[in-house]
CSV table of C-alpha atoms and ligand atoms in Angstrom, one decimal:
chain,number,residue,atom,x,y,z
A,429,MET,CA,0.0,0.0,0.0
A,430,ASN,CA,1.4,3.4,-0.9
A,431,ILE,CA,1.4,6.3,1.6
A,432,ALA,CA,-1.6,8.0,0.0
A,433,THR,CA,-3.8,4.8,0.2
A,434,ARG,CA,-2.6,4.3,3.8
A,435,LEU,CA,-3.5,7.9,4.8
A,436,PHE,CA,-7.0,7.6,3.2
A,437,ASN,CA,-7.6,4.3,5.1
A,438,SER,CA,-6.5,5.7,8.5
A,439,SER,CA,-8.3,7.9,10.9
A,440,LEU,CA,-5.2,9.9,11.3
A,441,GLY,CA,-5.2,10.6,7.5
A,442,MET,CA,-8.8,11.7,7.7
A,443,LYS,CA,-8.1,13.9,10.7
A,444,TYR,CA,-5.3,15.6,8.7
A,445,LEU,CA,-7.7,16.1,5.7
A,446,MET,CA,-10.4,17.6,8.1
A,447,SER,CA,-7.8,19.8,9.6
A,448,ILE,CA,-6.4,21.1,6.3
A,449,THR,CA,-9.8,21.7,4.8
A,450,GLY,CA,-11.2,23.1,8.0
A,451,PHE,CA,-8.3,25.5,8.3
A,452,GLY,CA,-8.9,26.7,4.7
A,453,LEU,CA,-12.6,27.2,5.4
A,454,ALA,CA,-11.9,29.1,8.6
A,455,GLY,CA,-9.6,31.3,6.5
A,456,PHE,CA,-12.4,32.1,4.2
A,457,VAL,CA,-14.8,32.8,7.1
A,458,ILE,CA,-12.3,35.4,8.5
A,459,ALA,CA,-11.7,37.0,5.1
A,460,HIS,CA,-15.4,37.1,4.4
A,461,LEU,CA,-16.0,38.7,7.8
A,462,ILE,CA,-13.4,41.4,7.1
A,463,GLY,CA,-15.1,42.1,3.7
A,464,ASN,CA,-18.6,42.2,5.3
A,465,LEU,CA,-17.5,44.5,8.2
A,466,GLN,CA,-16.9,47.2,5.5
A,467,ILE,CA,-20.6,47.8,5.8
A,468,PHE,CA,-19.8,50.0,8.8
A,469,LEU,CA,-17.6,52.2,6.5
A,470,GLY,CA,-20.7,53.1,4.6
A,471,LYS,CA,-22.7,52.3,1.5
A,472,ASP,CA,-20.0,53.4,-1.0
A,473,VAL,CA,-17.3,51.2,0.5
A,474,ILE,CA,-19.3,48.0,0.7
A,475,ASN,CA,-20.9,48.5,-2.7
A,476,ARG,CA,-17.4,49.1,-4.3
A,477,TYR,CA,-16.2,46.0,-2.6
A,478,GLY,CA,-19.2,43.9,-3.8
A,479,HIS,CA,-18.7,45.3,-7.3
A,480,PHE,CA,-15.0,44.5,-7.3
A,481,LEU,CA,-15.7,40.8,-6.4
A,482,GLN,CA,-18.5,40.5,-8.9
A,483,SER,CA,-16.6,42.0,-11.8
A,484,ASN,CA,-13.4,40.0,-11.2
A,485,LEU,CA,-14.6,36.6,-12.4
A,486,GLU,CA,-11.0,35.3,-12.7
A,487,LEU,CA,-10.8,35.8,-8.9
A,488,ILE,CA,-14.2,34.7,-7.8
A,489,TRP,CA,-14.6,31.5,-9.8
A,490,PRO,CA,-11.3,29.8,-8.7
A,491,ALA,CA,-12.2,30.9,-5.1
A,492,ARG,CA,-15.7,29.4,-5.4
A,493,ILE,CA,-14.3,26.1,-6.9
A,494,ALA,CA,-11.6,25.9,-4.1
A,495,LEU,CA,-14.3,26.5,-1.5
A,496,LEU,CA,-16.7,23.9,-2.8
A,497,ALA,CA,-13.8,21.4,-3.0
A,498,MET,CA,-12.9,22.1,0.6
A,499,VAL,CA,-16.5,21.7,1.8
A,500,ILE,CA,-16.9,18.4,0.0
A,501,LEU,CA,-13.6,17.0,1.3
A,502,HIS,CA,-14.3,18.2,4.8
A,503,ILE,CA,-17.7,16.5,4.9
A,504,TRP,CA,-16.4,13.4,3.2
A,505,ALA,CA,-13.5,13.1,5.7
A,506,ALA,CA,-16.0,13.6,8.6
A,507,ILE,CA,-18.2,10.7,7.3
A,508,ARG,CA,-15.2,8.5,6.6
A,509,LEU,CA,-13.7,9.3,10.0
A,510,SER,CA,-16.8,8.3,11.9
A,511,ALA,CA,-17.1,5.1,9.9
A,512,LEU,CA,-13.4,4.2,10.6
A,513,ASN,CA,-13.9,5.0,14.3
A,514,ARG,CA,-17.1,2.9,14.5
A,515,ALA,CA,-15.3,0.0,12.9
A,516,ALA,CA,-12.4,0.3,15.3
A,517,ARG,CA,-14.5,0.7,18.5
A,518,PRO,CA,-13.6,-2.2,20.8
A,519,VAL,CA,-16.8,-2.3,22.9
A,520,SER,CA,-20.2,-3.4,21.5
A,521,TYR,CA,-22.9,-0.9,21.0
A,522,LYS,CA,-25.0,-2.3,23.9
A,523,LYS,CA,-22.2,-1.5,26.4
A,524,TRP,CA,-21.3,1.8,24.7
A,525,SER,CA,-21.9,4.9,26.8
A,526,PRO,CA,-21.3,8.4,25.5
A,527,THR,CA,-18.0,10.0,26.6
A,528,ALA,CA,-16.9,13.6,26.6
A,529,ALA,CA,-15.1,13.0,23.2
A,530,SER,CA,-18.2,11.4,21.6
A,531,TYR,CA,-20.3,14.3,23.0
A,532,ALA,CA,-18.0,16.8,21.3
A,533,SER,CA,-18.1,14.9,18.0
A,534,ARG,CA,-21.9,14.6,18.1
A,535,THR,CA,-22.2,18.3,18.6
A,536,MET,CA,-19.7,18.8,15.8
A,537,LEU,CA,-21.9,16.8,13.5
A,538,MET,CA,-25.0,18.6,14.4
A,539,SER,CA,-23.5,22.1,14.3
A,540,GLY,CA,-21.7,21.2,11.0
A,541,LEU,CA,-25.0,20.1,9.5
A,542,ILE,CA,-26.8,23.3,10.6
A,543,VAL,CA,-24.0,25.5,9.3
A,544,PHE,CA,-24.2,23.6,6.0
A,545,PHE,CA,-27.9,24.3,5.7
A,546,PHE,CA,-27.3,27.9,6.7
A,547,ILE,CA,-24.8,28.3,3.8
A,548,ILE,CA,-27.3,26.9,1.3
A,549,TYR,CA,-29.9,29.4,2.6
A,550,HIS,CA,-27.3,32.2,2.7
A,551,LEU,CA,-26.3,31.6,-1.0
A,552,LEU,CA,-30.0,31.7,-2.1
A,553,HIS,CA,-30.5,34.8,0.1
A,554,PHE,CA,-27.6,37.1,-0.9
A,555,THR,CA,-25.8,35.5,-3.9
A,556,VAL,CA,-28.6,34.0,-6.0
A,557,GLN,CA,-31.1,36.5,-4.4
A,558,VAL,CA,-34.2,34.3,-4.5
A,559,GLU,CA,-37.1,36.6,-3.6
A,560,ALA,CA,-39.3,33.9,-2.0
A,561,ILE,CA,-36.8,33.2,0.8
A,562,ASN,CA,-35.8,36.7,1.9
A,563,LEU,CA,-39.2,37.3,3.7
A,564,THR,CA,-39.2,41.0,2.8
A,565,GLY,CA,-41.4,40.9,-0.3
A,566,GLN,CA,-38.7,42.8,-2.2
A,567,ASN,CA,-36.5,41.6,-5.0
A,568,PHE,CA,-32.8,42.1,-4.2
A,569,VAL,CA,-31.8,41.7,-7.8
A,570,THR,CA,-33.5,45.0,-8.6
A,571,PHE,CA,-31.4,46.9,-6.0
A,572,SER,CA,-29.0,48.9,-8.0
A,573,GLU,CA,-27.1,52.2,-7.4
A,574,PRO,CA,-26.5,54.8,-10.1
A,575,LEU,CA,-22.9,56.0,-10.5
A,576,PRO,CA,-21.8,59.5,-11.6
A,577,ASP,CA,-20.5,58.0,-15.0
A,578,GLY,CA,-24.1,56.8,-15.8
A,579,SER,CA,-23.4,53.2,-15.1
A,580,THR,CA,-25.0,51.2,-12.2
A,581,ARG,CA,-23.7,48.7,-9.7
A,582,HIS,CA,-25.5,46.3,-7.3
A,583,ASP,CA,-26.6,47.9,-4.0
A,584,VAL,CA,-25.2,45.4,-1.6
A,585,PHE,CA,-25.6,47.9,1.3
A,586,ARG,CA,-29.4,48.2,0.7
A,587,MET,CA,-29.7,44.4,0.2
A,588,MET,CA,-28.0,43.7,3.6
A,589,VAL,CA,-30.1,46.4,5.4
A,590,ALA,CA,-33.4,45.1,3.8
A,591,GLY,CA,-32.4,41.5,4.5
A,592,PHE,CA,-31.6,42.0,8.2
A,593,SER,CA,-34.5,44.3,8.8
A,594,ASN,CA,-36.6,41.1,9.0
A,595,PRO,CA,-36.3,39.7,12.6
A,596,ILE,CA,-36.8,36.1,11.6
A,597,VAL,CA,-34.0,36.2,9.1
A,598,SER,CA,-31.7,38.1,11.5
A,599,ILE,CA,-32.4,35.7,14.4
A,600,PHE,CA,-31.8,32.7,12.1
A,601,TYR,CA,-28.4,34.3,11.1
A,602,ILE,CA,-27.5,35.0,14.8
A,603,ILE,CA,-28.3,31.3,15.8
A,604,ALA,CA,-26.3,30.0,12.8
A,605,MET,CA,-23.3,32.2,13.7
A,606,ALA,CA,-23.4,30.9,17.3
A,607,LEU,CA,-23.3,27.3,15.9
A,608,LEU,CA,-20.6,28.3,13.5
A,609,ALA,CA,-18.5,29.7,16.3
A,610,LEU,CA,-19.1,26.5,18.4
A,611,HIS,CA,-18.1,24.4,15.5
A,612,LEU,CA,-15.0,26.4,14.8
A,613,SER,CA,-13.9,26.5,18.4
A,614,HIS,CA,-14.1,22.7,18.7
A,615,GLY,CA,-12.7,22.2,15.2
A,616,LEU,CA,-9.6,24.4,15.8
A,617,GLN,CA,-8.9,22.6,19.1
A,618,ALA,CA,-9.3,19.2,17.4
A,619,MET,CA,-7.0,20.4,14.6
A,620,PHE,CA,-4.2,21.3,17.2
A,621,PHE,CA,-4.7,17.9,18.8
A,622,SER,CA,-4.4,16.1,15.4
A,623,LEU,CA,-1.3,18.0,14.6
A,624,GLY,CA,0.2,16.7,17.9
A,625,TRP,CA,0.6,20.2,19.3
A,626,LYS,CA,-1.6,19.6,22.3
A,627,LYS,CA,1.1,17.5,24.0
A,628,ARG,CA,3.2,20.6,24.4
A,629,SER,CA,3.2,22.9,27.4
A,630,TYR,CA,1.3,25.6,25.4
A,631,ALA,CA,-1.7,23.3,24.9
A,632,GLY,CA,-3.8,25.6,27.1
A,633,LEU,CA,-2.8,28.7,25.1
A,634,LEU,CA,-3.8,27.0,21.9
A,635,ASP,CA,-7.3,26.1,23.3
A,636,GLY,CA,-7.6,29.7,24.4
A,637,ALA,CA,-6.6,31.0,20.9
A,638,ALA,CA,-9.2,28.7,19.3
A,639,LYS,CA,-11.9,30.1,21.6
A,640,ALA,CA,-10.7,33.7,21.0
A,641,VAL,CA,-10.9,33.2,17.2
A,642,ALA,CA,-14.4,31.7,17.5
A,643,ILE,CA,-15.6,34.6,19.7
A,644,PHE,CA,-14.1,37.2,17.4
A,645,ILE,CA,-15.9,35.6,14.4
A,646,PHE,CA,-19.2,35.4,16.3
A,647,ILE,CA,-19.1,39.0,17.5
A,648,GLY,CA,-17.9,40.3,14.1
A,649,TYR,CA,-20.7,38.5,12.1
A,650,VAL,CA,-23.6,39.1,14.5
A,651,SER,CA,-22.7,42.8,14.8
A,652,ILE,CA,-24.2,43.3,11.3
A,653,PRO,CA,-27.7,41.9,11.9
A,654,ILE,CA,-27.8,43.4,15.4
A,655,ALA,CA,-26.8,46.9,14.2
A,656,ILE,CA,-29.4,46.7,11.4
A,657,LEU,CA,-32.3,45.1,13.4
A,658,PHE,CA,-31.9,46.6,16.8
A,659,PHE,CA,-30.0,49.9,16.1
A,660,LYS,CA,-31.6,50.6,12.7
A,661,TYR,CA,-28.2,51.0,11.1
A,662,GLY,CA,-28.5,52.1,7.4
A,663,LYS,CA,-32.3,52.5,7.6
A,664,GLU,CA,-32.0,55.6,5.2
A,665,ALA,CA,-31.1,53.1,2.4
A,666,LEU,CA,-34.6,51.7,2.5
A,667,ASN,CA,-36.4,55.0,1.7
B,1034,HEM,C1,-23.8,38.3,9.1
B,1034,HEM,C2,-23.2,37.3,8.4
B,1034,HEM,C3,-23.0,37.4,6.9
B,1034,HEM,C4,-23.2,38.4,6.0
B,1034,HEM,C5,-23.8,39.8,6.2
B,1034,HEM,C6,-22.8,37.9,4.7
B,1034,HEM,C7,-22.9,38.6,3.5
B,1034,HEM,C8,-22.7,38.1,2.2
B,1034,HEM,C9,-23.0,38.8,1.0
B,1034,HEM,C10,-23.6,40.2,0.9
B,1034,HEM,C11,-22.8,38.0,0.0
B,1034,HEM,C12,-23.0,38.2,-1.5
B,1034,HEM,C13,-21.8,39.0,-2.1
B,1034,HEM,C14,-22.2,39.5,-3.5
B,1034,HEM,O1,-22.5,38.6,-4.3
B,1034,HEM,O2,-22.2,40.7,-3.6
B,1034,HEM,C15,-22.2,36.7,0.6
B,1034,HEM,C16,-21.8,35.6,-0.2
B,1034,HEM,C17,-21.3,34.5,0.4
B,1034,HEM,N1,-21.2,34.2,1.8
B,1034,HEM,FE1,-21.7,35.4,3.3
B,1034,HEM,N2,-22.3,36.7,4.8
B,1034,HEM,C18,-22.4,36.3,6.1
B,1034,HEM,C19,-22.0,35.1,6.7
B,1034,HEM,C20,-21.4,34.1,6.0
B,1034,HEM,C21,-20.9,32.9,6.6
B,1034,HEM,C22,-20.8,32.6,8.1
B,1034,HEM,C23,-20.4,32.1,5.6
B,1034,HEM,C24,-19.7,30.8,5.6
B,1034,HEM,C25,-19.7,30.0,6.6
B,1034,HEM,C26,-20.7,32.8,4.3
B,1034,HEM,C27,-20.4,32.3,3.1
B,1034,HEM,C28,-20.6,33.0,1.9
B,1034,HEM,C29,-20.4,32.4,0.6
B,1034,HEM,C30,-19.8,31.1,0.3
B,1034,HEM,C31,-20.8,33.4,-0.3
B,1034,HEM,C32,-20.8,33.3,-1.9
B,1034,HEM,C33,-19.6,34.0,-2.4
B,1034,HEM,C34,-19.7,33.9,-3.9
B,1034,HEM,O3,-19.4,32.9,-4.4
B,1034,HEM,O4,-20.1,34.9,-4.5
B,1034,HEM,N3,-21.2,34.0,4.6
B,1034,HEM,N4,-22.2,36.9,1.9
């Protein structure tokens, strides 16, 4: 058996695959957050950013393909890992009782699934802009901003303000972000463990760093629906 086949048939190999893809996805989550936080710099800044992404197809398509590949590999490794672990479990199912580790992995599966469904909803909401699921009765595709040179660009600012003015949508996003943060916090800690770093003296520091990253991501993302829904940020865009 060559090294690649051995890795694909071992739980360690699957853990590495989950760690690498999870790390890449976490990188996207941080980059996307930084992009989105530009909403607080005003309509012009966020609309320019949205327009830049949409008009650079040679940037956006490779990124989309890489993201999709990472999501598929991450889920595939999770399924394969749980199958390998089940096959290797020494006690029979009758005697099996949940441990702290299995509790963490079950919450990972649940939070991962919910985050996955959130991403599907989110893509339909803001990327494909399906009117029926935004619960505002408005068509985001028609939101465009005229520019001084006579051209137009998509009004991402108005889309976000209109989108998060709906309490059901905003609360759904906030819950999904909490689960994403939980998933990331456990996932990063598991990644440090798989890499063998947790044996070292700085294990506690690494766990703290994983939690800090998750809290930063949670606060950063929820600040947007909270500012719009509760503090009426950007409400002038709806007039
Ligand atoms: C409050 C939270 C979020 C806001 C306000 C937000 C905002 C947006 C917006 C406005 C777009 C469309 C960009 C455009 O086409 O102009 C978008 C796309 C996207 N978002 Fe989010 N996002 C949030 C959270 C997330 C999270 C947590 C994830 C992943 C876990 C995510 C993943 C994506 C992806 C994959 C796209 C599609 C990018 C593309 O291919 O065009 N977003 N987001």
